C-alpha cells in the first residue's frame, strides 16, 4: 500500500455477470426464487402431462363413448354365454363356431353383453354382472345387474335373444329402486313369474311379480325382514328352501357366511335352519352364493363364490348330499370350466363370480357367466401408485431446483438461521427450553445445507453438473409419464373392439422355416396374448418342424408342414381354419396387440378388402417401379397393402389365389421366389368392380426381429425392389393395372389411417 493513496478494490461481479449466472440466488431472495421456480416447474410439467394424457389415453377403448363404460372401482364386468352337453362340459360360444353376419362376427365371441351394449340402448352403464336366464320356448331372456353411470347404483336390466344366445336385443331397465339392486333371481311359481333381487341396502328381502313380462314388475311381498344378499329360492323334495348371506350379523365373516331358511311356499313364513348360519368361515370356501342352483342326474348343485384372492375370483360347485331342517351337507365337485389363458387381455381373465346353468328344449345346456379382466380394487391401487410416482417426479424437480440454486432451503425458512435476520422472542424461548426443539433445529439446519453441498459437488457449469441435471430431468418426466399411465391408462390389458356390440376372433398365419425359429418363438409368445387371436397356424416351408409344445402360447399352435418351399403356400386353402378372418403376419414383425385389434375392427367393417399395416403406391407415372412407403406418403395415396401384415377373408382370398385365373401369377411367384403379396393385391383389385380394395391402419410402432437374428428374407433392399418391379410389369400384363384404384390417407373417421 502506498501512503496517502486511496485504493479502490474492483473485480466484483458486474451487472452482466449477474444476468448470465441465472442459477445463482441471493440469500434475501431465496424464498421468492424458490416459489417462482416451483410455480414455473409445476406449470411446465402440468402442460407436458396434459399433452401426454390427451395424446395417449383419450382414445381408450371404451365401447360406448363418454357417457357409459367409465372406469369403476368395482370393476369392468361383462357377461358371456357357454354351451355344452351337460353342466360339466361347458364351452364358450366362440368354440361353437356360431356365425352372425349382421355384425361380421365369424364366429361370435364372448362377451355377449357389456356396458357398451346397454349404454348403446340408452341406459348408461359402467358394467353388467349377476346374469340370470329365463327360457320361454326358444326365446331367451337375460336379467342382470347394470350399474348406472349417473346414479352409480345397480339397476336390473333385461335382454332378449331369438337365436339361442348368439345375439342379444337390449330391452331396457326393468327395475330401478332408490337403493342398489343386483342378483335378479327369476323363477316360476303357480303360473306366475317372480323376481327376487338383492336389495340389502333396504334391510329386507323382496319378491316382485311380472305384470307385463319382461318389462313391468310389481312388488308382491316383503318375504323376510333380513338384509340377505345373493339369495335364491329352490324347491327340494316337499319344501321351498331359501339360501342367502346376512353380513349384518355380529361376528359374521364377510363373504364366508351362509344361512338357510325353509317354508311351504315362496311367500313364507320362513323358518331358520337349526344350524344357522350353516357357514361362517373363510371367504374362499364358497359360502356366498354364486348363481342359480341346478339339478343334474337327480342331484342338486349349489354355486358359491370363492372370494379368497380377490372378490369374485371364481365360482365353486357343491353337490348337496343332505338338506333338511336339522342338517346340511355338501361336497365340492369340479365344474370342468377351462380357465382363461390371456390374463388381463381376456374379458374374464381375472375373476368370474356368477353362473346360471339351464337346460334347453333340445336337451343341450346353456349357461351365462360374468367376468372381469382386473382384480377387485385394481383402479384404486393404480391411482395410489400413479400419484406416488408423480410425487417422486416432483421430488426430482425439487432436487433440480437445488442443483440450479433456486431452492436453497428444504424446510420452512423459520428453521433456517442463515436465511433470516431475526426470529421471534417466543420461538427463541421455546427453542432454549426444549432439548427436542434444539436437536430438531440442528438436524434441519444440517439438512438445509444439502443444497449447498449438492451445488458444490455438481456445479451446473461443469459437465458432471449438466449430466446430473439432464438425468434428473429425464427421470422426472419418465416417472410422471409412468404415473399418468397408472392413473389413466387402464389395467394395462388390451381389449378387442366390438362391431354392433358383438365380438369375434381371427386366426394368425405365419410362414417360416428352421433358421427363423428364434423369431417364431418370440412372435407366438407375444401375439397369442392378443384378445381376438383364436389360433396361430405356422406354415413350415423348410427344415425339421418344431414340436408345438415348445412354444409359450396362450392359444393353440398348429404346424402345417409343406412339401414344397414356395411362397404360394402362404395362401393355401386350409379347411381346418375355423375363423373367416385370417391375419397374415410375417414372423419377424412385432407390433402392439391394440393395433392388431384395430386392424381387425377395420376388416370387420370392410370384410371384402385387404386391411393391413404397410401401404404402397403403384402409379402410372413413368415405368412401373416398386417403391417404399415414403413414395405413397409423398403423393398422400396408396393402392396396395403388403400381405405380410394384412387381414383378409380366408375363404374368398385363398380361393381367389388358387383359381385358374391366378395360375400364371403363381408361376411368377415361384420363378422369382417373391411377390406373392403383390399378386394378391392384383387379384383383389380385379375382383372389385369399382372403388378401393385395400384399407390401411397405422401402427404406433413395429419391431423387425430379423435385425437381431440376422435371417431377413430380403436383406438387400434395392435388389428386392428391382425384383418386385419386374413382378409389377408381369402382373400388369396378366391382370391389368391398379393405378386407378388409389385411395387417400386420413380419409376414415376413426383416424387410424394417418
XYZ file of C-alpha atoms in Angstrom:
754
model
C 0.000 0.000 0.000
C 1.303 3.470 -0.892
C 0.836 6.061 1.832
C -1.688 8.797 1.055
C -3.128 6.952 -1.916
C -6.698 5.795 -1.985
C -7.100 2.212 -3.059
C -10.286 1.119 -4.847
C -10.881 -2.598 -4.829
C -12.533 -3.915 -8.017
C -13.150 -7.259 -9.621
C -16.620 -7.991 -8.173
C -19.380 -9.361 -10.363
C -20.718 -6.953 -12.931
C -24.362 -6.498 -13.830
C -23.840 -8.559 -16.958
C -22.305 -11.356 -14.926
C -25.329 -11.356 -12.642
C -27.606 -11.742 -15.649
C -25.663 -14.603 -17.170
C -25.270 -16.531 -13.908
C -29.011 -17.097 -13.761
C -28.680 -20.081 -11.438
C -27.248 -18.019 -8.595
C -29.652 -16.597 -5.981
C -29.059 -14.057 -3.221
C -29.974 -15.073 0.271
C -32.559 -12.332 0.608
C -34.348 -13.510 -2.496
C -34.284 -17.222 -1.686
C -37.948 -17.611 -0.791
C -39.269 -15.777 -3.834
C -36.927 -17.596 -6.214
C -37.920 -20.959 -4.738
C -41.612 -20.191 -5.121
C -41.093 -18.879 -8.646
C -39.107 -21.955 -9.657
C -41.687 -24.346 -8.221
C -44.589 -22.456 -9.858
C -42.898 -22.404 -13.262
C -41.948 -26.081 -12.929
C -45.487 -27.001 -11.927
C -46.994 -25.202 -14.933
C -44.426 -26.675 -17.326
C -44.742 -30.260 -16.112
C -48.551 -29.969 -15.889
C -48.670 -28.849 -19.525
C -46.455 -31.739 -20.595
C -48.574 -34.163 -18.552
C -51.862 -32.914 -20.018
C -50.494 -33.115 -23.548
C -49.233 -36.650 -22.939
C -52.558 -37.707 -21.415
C -54.554 -36.341 -24.358
C -52.258 -37.990 -26.881
C -52.048 -41.393 -25.219
C -55.276 -42.025 -23.341
C -58.121 -40.065 -24.931
C -58.632 -42.932 -27.351
C -59.088 -45.653 -24.729
C -61.303 -48.454 -25.967
C -64.481 -47.665 -24.094
C -67.004 -49.317 -26.326
C -69.832 -46.832 -25.848
C -68.129 -43.470 -25.702
C -68.115 -40.841 -22.987
C -71.464 -41.491 -21.230
C -71.140 -45.099 -20.100
C -68.380 -47.619 -19.568
C -66.426 -45.279 -17.330
C -63.617 -46.671 -15.144
C -65.244 -48.016 -11.992
C -63.718 -49.060 -8.683
C -65.929 -52.178 -8.672
C -64.525 -53.413 -11.971
C -65.424 -53.731 -15.648
C -67.716 -56.763 -15.500
C -69.246 -58.245 -18.661
C -71.361 -61.318 -19.477
C -70.556 -64.340 -21.645
C -72.534 -67.352 -22.839
C -71.472 -71.033 -22.805
C -72.856 -74.299 -24.223
C -72.401 -77.979 -23.502
C -73.897 -81.455 -23.466
C -74.017 -81.219 -19.669
C -73.431 -78.578 -16.982
C -69.938 -80.025 -16.582
C -68.827 -79.738 -20.232
C -69.476 -76.065 -20.962
C -67.530 -74.285 -23.720
C -67.573 -70.576 -24.663
C -69.669 -69.526 -27.634
C -66.589 -68.972 -29.827
C -65.820 -72.708 -29.557
C -69.253 -73.474 -31.040
C -68.483 -71.639 -34.326
C -71.702 -69.638 -34.249
C -71.621 -67.039 -37.047
C -73.535 -63.745 -37.117
C -73.491 -61.948 -40.470
C -75.026 -58.614 -39.465
C -72.103 -57.798 -37.188
C -69.380 -59.578 -39.198
C -68.843 -61.890 -36.226
C -67.393 -65.022 -37.816
C -67.503 -66.549 -35.229
C -69.321 -64.775 -32.404
C -67.097 -64.457 -29.339
C -67.649 -63.584 -25.693
C -68.602 -61.300 -24.052
C -72.120 -61.078 -25.475
C -73.486 -58.343 -23.163
C -71.333 -55.434 -21.998
C -71.655 -51.949 -20.587
C -71.380 -50.754 -24.195
C -74.389 -52.711 -25.431
C -76.522 -51.465 -22.523
C -75.325 -47.871 -22.900
C -75.952 -48.058 -26.635
C -79.610 -48.803 -25.946
C -80.000 -45.564 -23.987
C -79.198 -46.712 -20.439
C -75.701 -45.537 -19.386
C -73.882 -48.395 -17.678
C -70.431 -48.865 -16.154
C -70.653 -52.660 -16.033
C -73.042 -55.620 -16.162
C -72.960 -58.622 -13.815
C -75.031 -61.281 -11.967
C -76.794 -62.728 -15.073
C -79.883 -64.961 -14.792
C -81.617 -66.678 -17.719
C -85.349 -67.194 -18.182
C -86.466 -69.500 -21.017
C -89.773 -69.179 -22.905
C -89.706 -71.815 -25.615
C -86.819 -70.931 -27.910
C -86.663 -67.328 -26.691
C -84.045 -66.494 -24.063
C -84.361 -63.615 -21.621
C -81.324 -62.416 -19.710
C -81.759 -60.446 -16.474
C -78.688 -58.788 -14.992
C -77.356 -56.042 -12.757
C -76.333 -52.887 -14.611
C -74.517 -50.165 -12.696
C -75.985 -46.805 -13.693
C -73.206 -44.424 -14.760
C -75.129 -41.406 -13.446
C -76.646 -42.581 -10.146
C -73.774 -45.046 -9.520
C -76.174 -47.673 -8.172
C -77.267 -51.039 -9.505
C -80.466 -51.433 -11.539
C -81.954 -54.539 -13.170
C -81.760 -54.744 -16.957
C -83.065 -57.307 -19.448
C -82.024 -58.501 -22.918
C -83.652 -60.944 -25.316
C -82.180 -63.477 -27.745
C -84.066 -65.138 -30.595
C -81.090 -67.153 -31.862
C -80.094 -69.275 -28.848
C -77.776 -66.638 -27.409
C -75.742 -65.579 -30.455
C -77.114 -62.020 -30.403
C -78.999 -60.042 -27.774
C -81.521 -57.231 -28.052
C -81.335 -54.816 -25.138
C -84.865 -54.141 -23.847
C -84.001 -51.652 -21.108
C -84.038 -51.311 -17.331
C -86.974 -53.149 -15.770
C -86.415 -52.429 -12.070
C -84.999 -49.206 -10.649
C -85.428 -48.529 -6.934
C -83.983 -45.808 -4.715
C -81.472 -48.321 -3.410
C -78.912 -50.630 -5.014
C -80.249 -53.737 -6.784
C -78.386 -56.788 -8.084
C -78.637 -60.590 -8.360
C -82.059 -60.701 -10.143
C -83.103 -64.281 -9.386
C -86.108 -65.073 -11.665
C -88.327 -68.162 -11.210
C -91.828 -69.567 -11.801
C -94.464 -70.296 -9.171
C -98.120 -71.229 -9.751
C -98.137 -69.930 -13.327
C -96.603 -66.567 -12.399
C -93.098 -65.218 -12.941
C -91.305 -63.749 -9.922
C -88.047 -61.926 -9.371
C -86.143 -61.766 -6.079
C -83.325 -59.212 -6.489
C -80.733 -58.468 -3.856
C -81.592 -55.145 -2.187
C -79.925 -55.468 1.192
C -79.461 -51.682 1.462
C -83.204 -51.541 2.144
C -82.800 -54.024 5.007
C -85.184 -56.704 3.720
C -85.771 -59.325 1.018
C -88.489 -58.527 -1.545
C -90.409 -60.544 -4.105
C -91.622 -58.882 -7.330
C -94.189 -60.305 -9.764
C -94.165 -59.774 -13.522
C -97.203 -57.729 -14.578
C -96.148 -57.461 -18.228
C -93.186 -59.774 -18.725
C -90.388 -58.924 -19.035
C -90.637 -55.129 -18.691
C -93.105 -54.399 -15.851
C -92.820 -55.727 -12.302
C -94.833 -55.102 -9.174
C -93.770 -55.550 -5.557
C -95.646 -58.627 -4.361
C -94.375 -59.047 -0.811
C -91.531 -58.432 1.607
C -90.843 -62.076 2.429
C -88.127 -61.586 5.050
C -87.064 -58.602 7.100
C -83.409 -59.505 6.917
C -80.783 -57.875 4.624
C -79.894 -61.132 2.865
C -77.549 -60.868 -0.129
C -77.299 -63.084 -3.234
C -80.312 -65.189 -2.297
C -82.225 -67.846 -4.195
C -85.353 -69.946 -3.605
C -85.459 -73.555 -4.764
C -87.970 -76.362 -4.310
C -86.374 -79.528 -2.949
C -88.494 -82.512 -2.055
C -91.613 -81.119 -0.299
C -90.322 -77.720 0.846
C -89.066 -74.413 -0.523
C -85.569 -73.509 0.596
C -84.085 -70.037 0.815
C -80.298 -69.691 0.708
C -78.622 -66.348 1.400
C -75.993 -64.481 3.404
C -76.526 -61.902 6.150
C -73.489 -59.694 6.665
C -75.237 -57.591 9.309
C -74.843 -60.226 11.998
C -72.357 -59.572 14.771
C -69.157 -61.616 14.268
C -70.176 -62.511 10.704
C -67.214 -63.207 8.427
C -67.851 -61.240 5.246
C -68.405 -63.422 2.166
C -67.911 -66.501 4.351
C -71.444 -66.733 5.827
C -74.411 -68.755 4.550
C -77.895 -69.145 6.026
C -80.725 -71.490 5.070
C -84.436 -70.940 5.650
C -87.412 -73.137 4.709
C -91.150 -72.752 4.088
C -94.112 -74.371 2.361
C -94.379 -71.529 -0.192
C -92.058 -68.846 -1.578
C -94.119 -66.266 0.369
C -93.281 -67.692 3.776
C -93.496 -67.702 6.667
C -89.837 -68.707 6.710
C -88.199 -70.717 9.453
C -84.491 -70.784 10.187
C -82.422 -73.888 9.700
C -81.390 -75.341 13.056
C -77.690 -74.915 12.225
C -77.846 -71.307 11.010
C -75.501 -69.974 9.973
C -74.545 -73.202 8.260
C -71.284 -71.481 7.269
C -69.373 -68.695 8.949
C -65.882 -69.343 7.746
C -63.166 -68.146 5.381
C -64.381 -66.248 2.328
C -62.542 -68.572 -0.065
C -64.722 -71.576 0.800
C -67.610 -70.576 -1.490
C -70.188 -69.902 1.228
C -71.690 -66.885 -0.554
C -73.984 -67.898 -3.424
C -72.705 -67.520 -6.972
C -75.769 -68.165 -9.128
C -78.794 -70.387 -9.622
C -78.738 -73.949 -8.209
C -79.288 -76.669 -10.804
C -80.367 -80.301 -10.936
C -78.473 -82.911 -12.923
C -78.821 -86.706 -12.850
C -81.100 -86.470 -9.806
C -78.703 -84.342 -7.731
C -78.924 -80.692 -6.728
C -75.864 -78.470 -7.027
C -75.180 -75.126 -5.390
C -72.838 -72.489 -6.844
C -70.670 -70.461 -4.474
C -68.182 -67.602 -4.765
C -64.520 -68.052 -3.959
C -63.519 -64.583 -2.715
C -60.158 -65.617 -1.274
C -57.547 -63.981 -3.526
C -59.856 -61.184 -4.626
C -63.596 -60.534 -4.539
C -65.351 -62.780 -7.062
C -62.249 -64.757 -8.014
C -64.106 -67.843 -9.254
C -67.228 -69.996 -8.938
C -67.124 -73.251 -6.999
C -69.700 -76.046 -7.382
C -71.108 -78.126 -4.498
C -73.261 -81.243 -4.688
C -75.861 -81.154 -1.915
C -75.970 -84.521 -0.153
C -78.129 -83.705 2.888
C -80.761 -80.951 3.167
C -83.403 -80.993 5.887
C -84.402 -78.628 8.723
C -81.755 -80.131 11.012
C -78.753 -80.977 8.835
C -76.957 -79.739 5.760
C -74.072 -81.325 3.906
C -72.466 -80.554 0.572
C -69.275 -81.671 -1.177
C -67.325 -79.770 -3.818
C -67.148 -81.136 -7.366
C -65.233 -79.975 -10.431
C -67.213 -77.824 -12.855
C -64.815 -78.533 -15.726
C -64.567 -74.885 -16.825
C -61.495 -74.010 -18.885
C -59.513 -71.246 -17.209
C -58.767 -68.101 -19.265
C -55.182 -68.076 -20.528
C -54.754 -64.454 -21.609
C -54.850 -62.787 -18.199
C -55.995 -59.147 -18.271
C -56.293 -59.340 -22.078
C -59.270 -61.688 -21.613
C -62.685 -60.300 -20.675
C -62.858 -62.738 -17.730
C -59.126 -63.132 -17.174
C -59.014 -62.024 -13.521
C -62.279 -63.232 -11.996
C -65.756 -64.668 -12.531
C -68.205 -64.865 -9.645
C -71.595 -65.877 -11.073
C -73.061 -68.688 -13.200
C -76.562 -69.687 -14.279
C -76.874 -73.093 -15.995
C -80.125 -74.237 -17.632
C -81.261 -76.975 -19.969
C -82.617 -76.081 -23.407
C -85.560 -77.788 -25.105
C -83.045 -79.519 -27.379
C -81.511 -81.280 -24.388
C -78.309 -79.240 -24.628
C -77.235 -76.977 -21.796
C -76.666 -73.244 -21.858
C -75.008 -71.069 -19.240
C -74.330 -67.385 -18.688
C -71.458 -66.146 -16.578
C -69.969 -62.781 -15.685
C -66.288 -61.927 -15.766
C -63.789 -59.139 -15.236
C -60.280 -58.608 -16.606
C -58.926 -56.961 -13.425
C -58.977 -57.968 -9.738
C -61.015 -56.138 -7.121
C -59.646 -52.723 -6.170
C -57.366 -52.541 -9.199
C -58.315 -48.973 -10.092
C -57.694 -47.732 -6.537
C -54.288 -49.407 -6.429
C -53.341 -47.958 -9.782
C -54.280 -44.450 -8.694
C -52.249 -44.740 -5.489
C -49.189 -45.995 -7.375
C -49.670 -43.359 -10.064
C -49.806 -40.443 -7.645
C -46.815 -41.783 -5.718
C -44.825 -41.854 -8.956
C -45.903 -38.302 -9.778
C -44.879 -37.254 -6.271
C -41.490 -38.870 -6.850
C -41.208 -36.897 -10.101
C -41.944 -33.723 -8.123
C -39.196 -34.616 -5.671
C -36.708 -34.859 -8.524
C -37.827 -31.450 -9.763
C -37.118 -30.129 -6.262
C -33.607 -31.617 -6.445
C -33.096 -29.949 -9.836
C -34.012 -26.641 -8.214
C -31.376 -27.259 -5.542
C -28.801 -28.090 -8.197
C -29.533 -24.854 -10.074
C -29.559 -22.781 -6.890
C -33.212 -21.794 -6.976
C -34.047 -23.950 -3.945
C -31.713 -23.250 -1.028
C -33.882 -24.368 1.876
C -35.627 -27.729 2.173
C -37.684 -26.893 5.287
C -39.602 -23.672 6.180
C -37.393 -20.601 6.431
C -38.162 -20.129 10.130
C -35.886 -23.133 10.720
C -33.101 -21.749 8.577
C -30.748 -19.444 10.622
C -28.805 -18.466 7.508
C -31.925 -17.313 5.731
C -33.370 -14.848 8.288
C -32.011 -11.980 10.321
C -34.189 -12.326 13.400
C -36.552 -14.855 14.912
C -39.432 -14.105 17.256
C -38.818 -13.981 21.014
C -41.363 -16.722 21.654
C -39.538 -19.012 19.230
C -36.230 -18.254 20.977
C -37.690 -19.003 24.403
C -39.234 -22.269 23.166
C -36.009 -23.235 21.427
C -33.894 -22.662 24.550
C -36.269 -24.515 26.857
C -36.766 -27.555 24.642
C -33.972 -30.034 24.068
C -36.060 -31.721 21.361
C -36.534 -28.423 19.548
C -32.832 -27.713 19.739
C -31.902 -31.080 18.283
C -34.577 -30.790 15.627
C -33.367 -27.319 14.644
C -29.814 -28.608 14.448
C -30.856 -31.538 12.252
C -32.927 -29.361 9.935
C -30.169 -26.797 9.648
C -27.792 -29.555 8.532
C -30.461 -30.783 6.121
C -30.744 -27.320 4.613
C -27.040 -27.317 3.879
C -27.694 -30.194 1.467
C -28.487 -27.666 -1.252
C -25.093 -26.010 -0.939
C -23.305 -29.356 -0.761
C -25.133 -30.547 -3.878
C -24.167 -27.442 -5.851
C -20.554 -27.805 -4.744
C -20.407 -31.444 -5.803
C -22.327 -30.956 -9.060
C -21.867 -27.393 -10.226
C -24.230 -26.712 -13.170
C -21.307 -25.128 -15.057
C -19.398 -28.417 -15.082
C -20.007 -31.386 -17.359
C -20.908 -33.541 -14.340
C -23.445 -30.990 -13.179
C -25.022 -30.721 -16.620
C -25.128 -34.514 -16.922
C -26.809 -34.816 -13.497
C -29.369 -32.172 -14.493
C -30.226 -33.999 -17.743
C -30.562 -37.327 -15.920
C -32.841 -35.765 -13.292
C -34.944 -34.085 -15.988
C -35.390 -37.299 -17.981
C -36.113 -39.343 -14.843
C -38.722 -36.861 -13.599
C -40.528 -36.751 -16.945
C -40.356 -40.547 -17.185
C -41.782 -41.011 -13.689
C -44.557 -38.558 -14.492
C -45.464 -40.415 -17.705
C -45.485 -43.783 -15.929
C -47.608 -42.313 -13.120
C -50.096 -40.907 -15.636
C -50.202 -44.319 -17.267
C -51.163 -45.942 -13.978
C -53.924 -43.374 -13.398
C -55.404 -43.024 -16.890
C -54.031 -45.975 -18.821
C -56.470 -48.561 -17.527
C -55.451 -52.010 -16.389
C -52.680 -52.281 -18.944
C -54.551 -55.041 -20.740
C -55.521 -54.941 -24.416
C -59.214 -55.045 -25.299
C -60.882 -56.130 -28.500
C -63.218 -53.822 -30.422
C -66.910 -54.552 -30.918
C -68.951 -54.181 -34.097
C -72.639 -53.628 -33.294
C -71.758 -54.664 -29.732
C -70.516 -58.078 -30.835
C -67.018 -59.529 -30.701
C -65.277 -62.062 -32.889
C -61.947 -63.851 -33.396
C -59.365 -64.385 -36.117
C -56.609 -66.848 -36.984
C -52.978 -65.759 -37.300
C -50.841 -67.314 -40.016
C -47.051 -67.059 -40.301
C -44.813 -68.660 -42.905
C -41.282 -69.562 -41.809
C -38.507 -72.151 -41.777
C -35.935 -73.660 -39.397
C -33.397 -70.795 -39.434
C -36.030 -68.400 -38.075
C -37.169 -70.442 -35.081
C -35.970 -67.791 -32.614
C -38.166 -65.179 -34.320
C -41.106 -67.552 -34.243
C -40.904 -68.231 -30.510
C -40.965 -64.524 -29.684
C -43.761 -64.000 -32.221
C -46.016 -66.693 -30.754
C -45.460 -65.667 -27.143
C -46.403 -62.067 -27.942
C -49.358 -62.469 -30.306
C -51.027 -65.375 -28.521
C -51.904 -62.866 -25.784
C -53.894 -60.610 -28.138
C -57.595 -60.758 -27.158
C -59.108 -61.811 -30.512
C -56.498 -64.364 -31.604
C -58.039 -67.835 -31.677
C -55.260 -69.935 -33.201
C -51.786 -69.498 -34.676
C -51.015 -71.523 -37.800
C -47.352 -71.863 -38.758
C -46.688 -72.681 -42.413
C -43.402 -74.608 -42.238
C -41.633 -74.333 -45.585
C -38.213 -75.885 -44.939
C -36.318 -77.948 -42.371
C -37.376 -80.076 -39.422
C -40.597 -78.683 -37.915
C -40.665 -77.874 -34.196
C -42.886 -79.510 -31.613
C -45.856 -77.168 -30.888
C -45.328 -77.783 -27.173
C -42.017 -75.898 -27.425
C -43.880 -72.613 -27.687
C -45.058 -70.458 -24.805
C -48.543 -69.804 -26.173
C -51.943 -68.836 -24.783
C -53.762 -70.256 -27.832
C -53.428 -73.479 -29.835
C -50.462 -73.553 -32.232
C -50.670 -75.722 -35.340
C -47.650 -76.514 -37.538
C -48.597 -77.043 -41.202
C -45.652 -78.726 -42.908
C -45.388 -78.086 -46.655
C -43.769 -80.426 -49.164
C -42.506 -77.645 -51.438
C -40.683 -74.491 -50.332
C -42.923 -71.958 -52.082
C -44.226 -68.547 -51.091
C -47.565 -69.567 -52.595
C -48.050 -71.764 -49.527
C -48.908 -68.642 -47.561
C -52.369 -68.582 -49.148
C -53.063 -72.305 -49.404
C -56.687 -73.270 -48.714
C -56.863 -74.685 -45.188
C -60.198 -76.281 -44.152
C -59.011 -76.533 -40.529
C -59.130 -72.752 -40.094
C -62.333 -72.048 -38.149
C -62.469 -68.260 -38.478
C -63.330 -66.262 -41.555
C -60.690 -63.631 -40.814
C -57.015 -64.506 -41.177
C -54.161 -62.209 -40.256
C -51.186 -62.991 -42.470
C -48.261 -61.616 -40.455
C -44.589 -62.274 -41.078
C -42.800 -63.873 -38.160
C -40.263 -61.032 -37.905
C -42.841 -58.267 -37.300
C -43.760 -57.335 -33.741
C -46.344 -54.633 -33.043
C -48.827 -53.778 -30.295
C -51.840 -56.020 -29.733
C -54.005 -52.900 -29.656
C -53.078 -52.024 -33.239
C -53.666 -55.616 -34.295
C -57.143 -55.310 -32.750
C -57.706 -52.031 -34.579
C -56.853 -53.695 -37.859
C -59.314 -56.493 -37.085
C -62.070 -53.962 -36.395
C -61.439 -52.175 -39.689
C -61.506 -55.519 -41.509
C -64.837 -56.457 -39.909
C -66.189 -53.151 -41.194
C -64.739 -53.927 -44.673
C -64.509 -57.733 -44.980
C -64.240 -57.580 -48.783
C -60.908 -55.709 -48.607
C -57.300 -56.317 -47.680
C -56.682 -54.462 -44.417
C -53.085 -54.040 -43.378
C -50.270 -52.018 -41.901
C -47.792 -51.427 -44.757
C -49.156 -49.274 -47.638
C -47.582 -48.973 -51.083
C -48.354 -46.903 -54.168
C -48.102 -48.048 -57.784
C -48.898 -45.086 -60.020
C -48.886 -44.657 -63.788
C -46.131 -42.062 -63.847
C -43.314 -43.456 -65.958
C -42.200 -47.122 -65.898
C -43.673 -49.377 -63.224
C -41.412 -49.284 -60.214
C -41.889 -50.783 -56.782
C -41.177 -48.251 -54.041
C -41.457 -47.995 -50.268
C -43.970 -46.269 -48.045
C -42.301 -42.846 -48.417
C -43.386 -42.780 -52.062
C -47.008 -43.333 -51.047
C -46.745 -40.647 -48.373
C -45.330 -38.200 -50.925
C -48.483 -38.478 -53.031
C -50.772 -38.986 -49.994
C -52.237 -42.058 -51.665
C -51.913 -45.847 -51.712
C -53.373 -48.722 -53.708
C -51.550 -51.743 -52.292
C -51.280 -53.349 -48.844
C -48.444 -55.768 -48.173
C -49.978 -59.068 -47.149
C -47.030 -59.830 -44.902
C -49.127 -57.898 -42.391
C -52.758 -57.894 -43.519
C -56.218 -59.177 -42.641
C -58.230 -60.972 -45.302
C -61.233 -63.223 -45.797
C -59.581 -66.627 -45.967
C -62.497 -68.151 -47.848
C -62.546 -65.544 -50.623
C -58.847 -64.668 -50.693
C -57.430 -68.184 -50.681
C -59.852 -69.490 -53.316
C -59.133 -66.458 -55.450
C -55.388 -67.063 -55.159
C -55.685 -70.729 -56.145
C -58.105 -70.186 -59.001
C -57.225 -70.962 -62.634
C -57.090 -67.227 -63.296
C -54.219 -66.865 -60.818
C -52.163 -69.834 -62.114
C -49.894 -67.690 -64.279
C -49.338 -65.307 -61.387
C -48.394 -68.149 -59.042
C -45.821 -69.271 -61.600
C -44.256 -65.803 -61.482
C -44.089 -66.035 -57.675
C -42.249 -69.357 -57.895
C -39.943 -68.014 -60.615
C -38.785 -65.025 -58.534
C -39.417 -66.543 -55.090
C -41.080 -63.209 -54.323
C -44.190 -61.082 -54.899
C -46.960 -63.331 -53.535
C -48.354 -60.278 -51.699
C -48.260 -58.181 -54.875
C -50.194 -60.880 -56.722
C -52.874 -60.951 -54.021
C -53.355 -57.187 -54.402
C -53.858 -57.530 -58.161
C -56.360 -60.348 -57.647
C -58.334 -58.289 -55.091
C -58.361 -55.277 -57.402
C -59.633 -57.433 -60.291
C -62.388 -58.886 -58.121
C -63.591 -55.409 -57.109
C -65.626 -53.758 -59.860
C -65.017 -50.222 -58.587
C -63.683 -48.376 -55.567
C -60.936 -49.452 -53.240
C -59.877 -52.982 -52.436
C -57.447 -52.069 -49.637
C -57.513 -50.299 -46.243
C -54.588 -49.034 -44.181
C -54.160 -48.966 -40.387
C -51.145 -47.146 -38.960
C -49.299 -48.959 -36.155
C -47.747 -46.789 -33.440
C -44.556 -48.857 -33.535
C -43.111 -52.013 -35.042
C -40.006 -54.100 -34.330
C -38.225 -56.085 -37.034
C -36.795 -59.044 -35.115
C -34.871 -60.262 -38.155
C -32.410 -57.443 -37.431
C -31.495 -59.302 -34.240
C -31.462 -62.830 -35.648
C -29.871 -61.795 -38.986
C -32.117 -64.062 -41.040
C -34.091 -61.480 -43.023
C -35.594 -62.764 -46.271
C -34.831 -59.515 -48.120
C -31.580 -58.143 -46.699
C -30.661 -56.279 -49.922
C -33.492 -53.775 -50.223
C -32.594 -52.426 -53.667
C -32.283 -55.877 -55.204
C -35.557 -56.850 -53.536
C -37.278 -53.790 -55.014
C -35.913 -54.495 -58.524
C -37.400 -57.982 -58.449
C -40.751 -56.637 -57.296
C -40.716 -54.033 -60.065
C -40.435 -56.899 -62.562
C -43.385 -58.554 -60.844
C -45.440 -55.382 -61.264
C -44.788 -55.427 -65.003
C -45.709 -59.108 -65.329
C -48.870 -58.856 -63.217
C -49.992 -55.708 -65.050
C -49.695 -57.593 -68.317
C -51.654 -60.534 -66.892
C -54.363 -58.749 -64.890
C -54.340 -55.086 -65.856
C -53.134 -52.074 -63.905
C -54.141 -50.963 -60.438
C -53.025 -47.326 -60.599
C -56.631 -46.138 -60.868
C -57.525 -47.736 -57.503
C -55.699 -45.166 -55.368
C -57.182 -44.014 -52.048
C -56.040 -41.208 -49.755
C -54.564 -41.394 -46.300
C -56.531 -39.770 -43.426
C -59.920 -40.299 -45.034
C -61.555 -42.515 -42.382
C -63.341 -41.088 -39.349
C -61.532 -43.398 -36.901
C -58.257 -41.555 -37.585
C -56.305 -44.816 -37.730
C -55.130 -44.247 -41.332
C -52.927 -41.216 -40.633
